Amino acid sequence: MLSGSLCRFCLHLLRAKLSHISQFTNLYKKKFLVCFLRMNRHSFKGSKSGLSSKSGPADEKYKERIMKTLALGLAASCLLLISTSTMAAPIRACSNSSVTLTEVRALGGGTNLLSQAGGYQASACSGVYNTPLNISSYNNANPNIGQLYDGLLNGENGYLAPDTFVSQDQFLDLGTAKDAFGDPDKYSDPGWIHLGNFNRSGTSFSSDYNKIIGPGGTLNISEVLNINFICDDGTGCRQGTWSLITSSDIVERVQEVLQGRSTFDNLAFFLKAANDWAVYNFDFLSIFFNEIVTNNNPVFDFLTPYEFYGTFNTQDLMNPKSTNVVDISNFGVWARDPFDETSQIPAPATLAILGLGLVALRLFRR
């Protein structure tokens, strides 16, 4: 029947459309199914159509014209649902200066190894959002190896596009179909690993570290990382400092679990205050390219774990009933973990560039 043909056509258009929509969610799949079923219901069956089930050639042509009009209208509705299935735009921009990286030290302390005066602002931020209210429930991942739709930064439920901070050219092959975004020559997994969540109580934070369930076993991230946030404005928490310190054996521990992953190239912070939230990302390929090449600062041993320090503030996050900045409620921390495709020799992996691995080699090979 014509309605069936149009449904198949609509499905074809859906697939084509979704190849360019990285924020597609189960919600919109359900909307499309509703539309699809509506189209199938509108076959003409006797009195339900308002016409006799027994009719002559003229009536058949009339029914066919009505059917075409109805089916085309329903197909247009389907396409309208599809075209609106992208995520809402941010309610306002955010500032990269809201989260900074101020120091990188060797384990055990010592001097700041960064040569850039004042350190680095975040390389990019997502924009500020205020929906959904339960966004923190998506600030998690399981099995937490970086697969598409596993957690907020990997595109789960479409609240943040998985290519917000990295392009599809940088995606990985972790088991998701290569053509999930319409290009059979490109992989589909963003590679973001969730390190943990940190919820504020007064001026301190409780920690809830995640775990990685990889091909080589399970690793509790708390065994190889210590992440802290400290509020420094007295009564509330609108600004403060953060630190991330690795264990001395992080390289071996993570490589054992992830197998074949060489280094982490991005570190992202999720900040939420009142209803507002935003994500701030540090692109360490760019940061260390600047250190090594631009600043001629070859002091980093890229196989050595480091200590990282920085600052945060909530200048981008506001009370929904005013323009007043509000106290932070919780953090989430993520690291992106790529394969190193430039070397056939397995290289050590760390967390969030925290061992830095083959970053130097990758930079110079570019």
XYZ file of C-alpha atoms in Angstrom:
366
model
C 0.000 0.000 0.000
C 0.959 3.625 -0.470
C 1.086 4.243 3.289
C 3.531 1.367 3.658
C 5.701 2.763 0.875
C 5.690 6.188 2.461
C 6.538 4.675 5.823
C 9.512 2.942 4.266
C 10.446 6.220 2.589
C 10.112 8.028 5.927
C 12.317 5.418 7.584
C 14.892 5.909 4.858
C 14.817 9.661 5.418
C 15.070 9.091 9.154
C 18.244 7.077 8.736
C 19.705 9.701 6.429
C 18.722 12.499 8.780
C 20.089 10.726 11.844
C 23.452 10.333 10.186
C 23.851 14.060 10.838
C 22.226 14.218 14.278
C 24.633 13.235 17.001
C 22.142 14.159 19.728
C 19.497 11.593 18.676
C 17.791 10.011 21.677
C 15.405 7.197 22.527
C 12.720 9.818 23.072
C 12.704 10.692 19.395
C 12.816 7.052 18.367
C 9.550 6.632 20.265
C 8.085 9.712 18.582
C 8.940 8.280 15.195
C 7.337 4.926 16.038
C 4.149 6.724 17.047
C 4.166 8.527 13.719
C 4.870 5.280 11.874
C 1.931 3.526 13.543
C -0.369 6.437 12.780
C 0.459 6.128 9.112
C -0.327 2.404 9.096
C -3.651 2.951 10.866
C -4.843 5.176 8.043
C -5.566 2.449 5.535
C -9.139 2.600 4.342
C -11.183 -0.161 5.934
C -14.852 0.161 5.274
C -16.855 2.620 7.344
C -13.834 3.650 9.431
C -12.664 5.711 6.513
C -16.046 7.375 6.163
C -16.509 5.650 2.780
C -18.100 2.412 1.747
C -15.830 -0.599 1.510
C -17.593 -1.446 -1.752
C -17.124 1.223 -4.352
C -16.543 1.741 -8.031
C -13.452 2.936 -9.930
C -14.267 6.604 -9.294
C -14.546 6.030 -5.583
C -11.286 4.081 -5.605
C -9.502 6.990 -7.271
C -11.071 9.380 -4.754
C -9.921 7.226 -1.854
C -6.470 7.027 -3.378
C -6.246 10.833 -3.600
C -7.368 11.179 0.014
C -4.905 8.511 1.041
C -2.040 10.266 -0.731
C -2.890 13.560 0.955
C -3.218 11.963 4.370
C -0.086 9.857 4.066
C 1.990 12.739 2.741
C 0.793 14.905 5.610
C 1.742 12.222 8.118
C 5.100 11.754 6.428
C 5.689 15.497 6.735
C 4.843 15.206 10.435
C 7.414 12.455 10.758
C 10.037 14.608 9.105
C 9.110 17.508 11.365
C 9.688 15.323 14.404
C 12.979 14.188 12.941
C 14.120 17.721 12.118
C 13.438 18.849 15.683
C 15.253 15.940 17.310
C 18.480 17.843 17.790
C 19.236 18.985 21.304
C 18.272 22.449 22.450
C 20.863 25.162 22.099
C 22.668 26.407 25.212
C 20.842 29.171 27.043
C 24.021 31.264 26.969
C 27.726 31.040 26.319
C 30.289 30.126 28.948
C 33.800 31.396 29.558
C 36.897 29.217 29.242
C 38.385 31.146 32.175
C 35.894 29.552 34.581
C 38.178 26.534 34.955
C 41.952 26.783 34.670
C 45.048 24.595 34.782
C 47.694 26.441 36.786
C 50.358 23.845 37.605
C 51.731 20.479 36.543
C 54.251 18.915 38.919
C 56.187 15.691 39.212
C 54.757 13.246 41.761
C 55.738 14.263 45.259
C 55.571 17.990 44.569
C 58.329 20.214 43.308
C 58.149 23.199 40.997
C 55.547 23.974 38.384
C 56.641 22.489 35.054
C 54.384 24.662 32.914
C 56.193 27.549 31.241
C 53.025 29.415 30.206
C 52.613 32.389 32.545
C 49.401 31.991 34.515
C 48.808 28.479 33.188
C 45.949 27.658 30.819
C 42.261 28.392 30.616
C 40.003 25.559 29.525
C 40.450 24.870 25.824
C 36.682 24.945 25.246
C 33.371 24.947 27.097
C 30.040 23.472 26.110
C 27.815 26.476 26.711
C 25.434 26.722 29.675
C 22.334 24.492 29.834
C 19.526 24.265 32.381
C 17.782 21.059 31.321
C 17.143 18.373 32.284
C 16.909 18.928 36.009
C 18.286 15.422 36.620
C 21.337 15.938 34.378
C 23.633 14.669 37.132
C 22.158 11.180 36.704
C 23.720 11.079 33.223
C 27.080 12.179 34.599
C 28.106 8.550 34.862
C 29.093 5.620 32.632
C 29.069 1.812 32.633
C 31.114 -0.179 31.477
C 32.927 3.140 31.188
C 35.358 2.460 28.350
C 34.219 5.351 26.130
C 31.477 3.802 23.989
C 28.885 5.895 22.168
C 25.866 6.741 24.388
C 27.580 5.554 27.594
C 27.389 8.655 29.769
C 26.874 12.374 29.230
C 30.038 13.175 27.259
C 29.549 10.136 25.028
C 26.123 11.427 23.950
C 23.778 9.512 26.253
C 20.178 10.724 25.809
C 21.414 13.511 23.568
C 21.906 16.173 26.238
C 25.448 16.851 25.030
C 26.708 15.964 21.569
C 29.539 13.396 21.662
C 31.527 15.570 19.244
C 31.280 18.675 21.437
C 35.018 18.650 22.163
C 36.471 16.145 19.701
C 35.658 15.592 16.036
C 34.362 12.330 14.633
C 37.749 11.862 12.976
C 39.093 11.258 16.503
C 36.448 8.691 17.485
C 37.412 5.108 18.326
C 36.432 1.561 17.437
C 35.049 0.172 20.696
C 32.345 -2.054 19.256
C 29.741 0.452 18.045
C 28.857 0.263 14.337
C 31.209 2.411 12.269
C 28.299 4.045 10.406
C 26.392 5.247 13.480
C 26.833 8.787 12.173
C 26.370 7.883 8.528
C 29.992 7.491 7.492
C 31.126 3.844 7.191
C 34.750 4.986 7.061
C 34.670 6.609 10.488
C 34.419 5.098 13.941
C 31.604 6.057 16.302
C 32.857 5.842 19.889
C 33.918 9.177 21.468
C 36.226 7.558 24.040
C 35.249 9.528 27.177
C 35.852 7.759 30.490
C 34.055 8.973 33.600
C 36.440 9.347 36.536
C 34.012 10.332 39.275
C 31.428 12.685 40.775
C 31.993 15.079 43.670
C 29.006 16.470 45.589
C 29.253 19.520 47.826
C 28.177 19.593 51.455
C 28.941 22.974 53.004
C 32.424 23.870 51.876
C 33.666 20.312 51.328
C 32.984 17.584 48.771
C 32.197 13.900 49.008
C 33.755 11.710 46.327
C 32.156 8.945 44.275
C 34.776 7.450 41.967
C 33.720 5.308 39.040
C 35.334 2.110 37.754
C 36.449 0.868 34.348
C 35.219 -2.523 33.175
C 37.618 -3.163 30.323
C 38.814 -6.108 28.247
C 41.577 -6.756 30.784
C 39.427 -6.664 33.910
C 37.999 -4.068 36.297
C 39.783 -1.085 37.805
C 38.420 1.102 40.592
C 39.565 4.585 39.645
C 40.016 5.510 43.303
C 42.987 3.125 43.358
C 44.972 5.205 40.872
C 43.628 8.764 41.274
C 43.017 11.279 44.027
C 40.822 14.217 42.970
C 40.013 17.074 45.346
C 37.989 20.288 45.198
C 38.377 23.031 47.809
C 36.099 26.061 48.192
C 37.975 29.223 49.100
C 35.313 31.894 49.411
C 34.373 31.271 53.041
C 30.636 30.716 53.398
C 29.584 29.257 50.045
C 31.354 27.771 47.086
C 31.508 30.042 44.058
C 35.209 29.654 43.487
C 38.016 27.408 44.599
C 40.811 25.085 43.567
C 41.058 21.546 42.241
C 43.832 18.973 42.222
C 44.296 15.631 40.527
C 47.129 13.377 41.688
C 47.948 9.994 40.243
C 49.470 6.900 41.767
C 52.961 5.903 40.717
C 51.679 2.722 39.043
C 48.799 4.274 37.124
C 50.428 3.589 33.747
C 50.654 -0.161 34.285
C 47.273 -0.478 36.035
C 45.254 1.281 33.363
C 47.107 -0.321 30.455
C 46.306 -3.737 31.926
C 42.578 -3.009 31.991
C 42.141 -1.064 28.738
C 44.655 -2.997 26.584
C 45.729 -1.168 23.453
C 44.880 2.347 24.613
C 47.999 4.487 24.655
C 47.285 7.794 26.357
C 44.541 10.210 27.362
C 44.353 13.481 25.485
C 41.496 15.472 27.083
C 40.357 16.225 30.629
C 36.845 17.644 31.180
C 35.063 19.103 34.204
C 31.260 19.077 34.575
C 30.029 21.901 36.860
C 26.459 22.277 38.144
C 24.986 25.098 40.227
C 21.237 25.505 40.779
C 19.674 24.385 37.461
C 22.599 25.517 35.307
C 25.388 23.226 34.142
C 28.325 23.384 31.783
C 31.344 21.287 30.791
C 34.887 22.686 30.451
C 37.518 20.735 28.551
C 41.319 20.808 28.469
C 42.814 19.592 25.182
C 46.268 18.396 26.209
C 47.454 17.817 22.675
C 47.124 21.576 22.163
C 48.454 22.468 25.602
C 51.566 20.340 25.333
C 52.115 21.276 21.734
C 52.287 24.848 22.974
C 54.664 23.866 25.781
C 56.991 21.757 23.647
C 56.976 23.538 20.311
C 55.952 27.141 20.951
C 57.521 27.647 24.383
C 60.474 25.320 23.767
C 59.818 23.619 27.086
C 60.920 19.951 26.731
C 60.892 19.264 30.476
C 58.093 16.705 30.466
C 58.811 13.011 30.675
C 55.805 11.682 28.812
C 55.935 8.293 30.506
C 55.782 9.765 34.010
C 52.581 10.367 36.012
C 52.051 13.948 37.202
C 50.153 16.065 39.668
C 47.694 18.603 38.197
C 46.346 21.741 39.865
C 43.892 24.439 38.841
C 41.027 26.743 39.764
C 37.271 26.938 39.194
C 34.500 29.505 39.584
C 30.762 29.610 38.911
C 30.652 32.914 37.033
C 28.716 31.232 34.197
C 26.085 29.560 36.398
C 23.216 31.664 37.709
C 20.093 31.595 39.838
C 17.141 30.920 37.501
C 15.158 33.759 39.112
C 17.921 36.337 38.904
C 21.308 37.004 37.389
C 23.125 36.223 40.624
C 25.947 33.696 40.518
C 25.230 30.688 42.740
C 27.240 28.115 44.700
C 28.469 24.961 43.004
C 26.470 21.827 43.852
C 28.523 19.117 42.195
C 31.386 18.277 39.828
C 31.962 15.458 37.412
C 35.374 14.653 35.929
C 35.975 12.896 32.585
C 39.022 11.926 30.545
C 39.098 11.023 26.861
C 41.116 7.988 25.988
C 42.222 7.425 22.363
C 44.131 4.648 20.700
C 47.555 5.559 19.423
C 47.386 4.552 15.772
C 50.834 5.910 14.928
C 52.700 3.069 16.619
C 52.485 -0.700 16.334
C 54.089 -1.095 19.755
C 51.601 -0.985 22.664
C 52.278 2.122 24.722
C 51.418 2.744 28.381
C 48.126 4.449 29.144
C 47.307 6.814 31.966
C 44.278 8.792 32.961
C 43.556 12.209 31.501
C 47.070 12.642 30.113
C 48.081 11.810 33.617
C 50.919 9.649 32.395
C 50.969 11.519 29.063
C 52.196 8.415 27.185
C 53.028 9.033 23.542
C 51.645 12.541 23.271
C 55.044 13.972 22.382
C 55.542 11.392 19.652
C 52.082 12.045 18.298
C 52.701 15.785 18.222
C 56.005 15.545 16.404
C 54.656 12.952 13.946
C 52.072 15.510 12.895
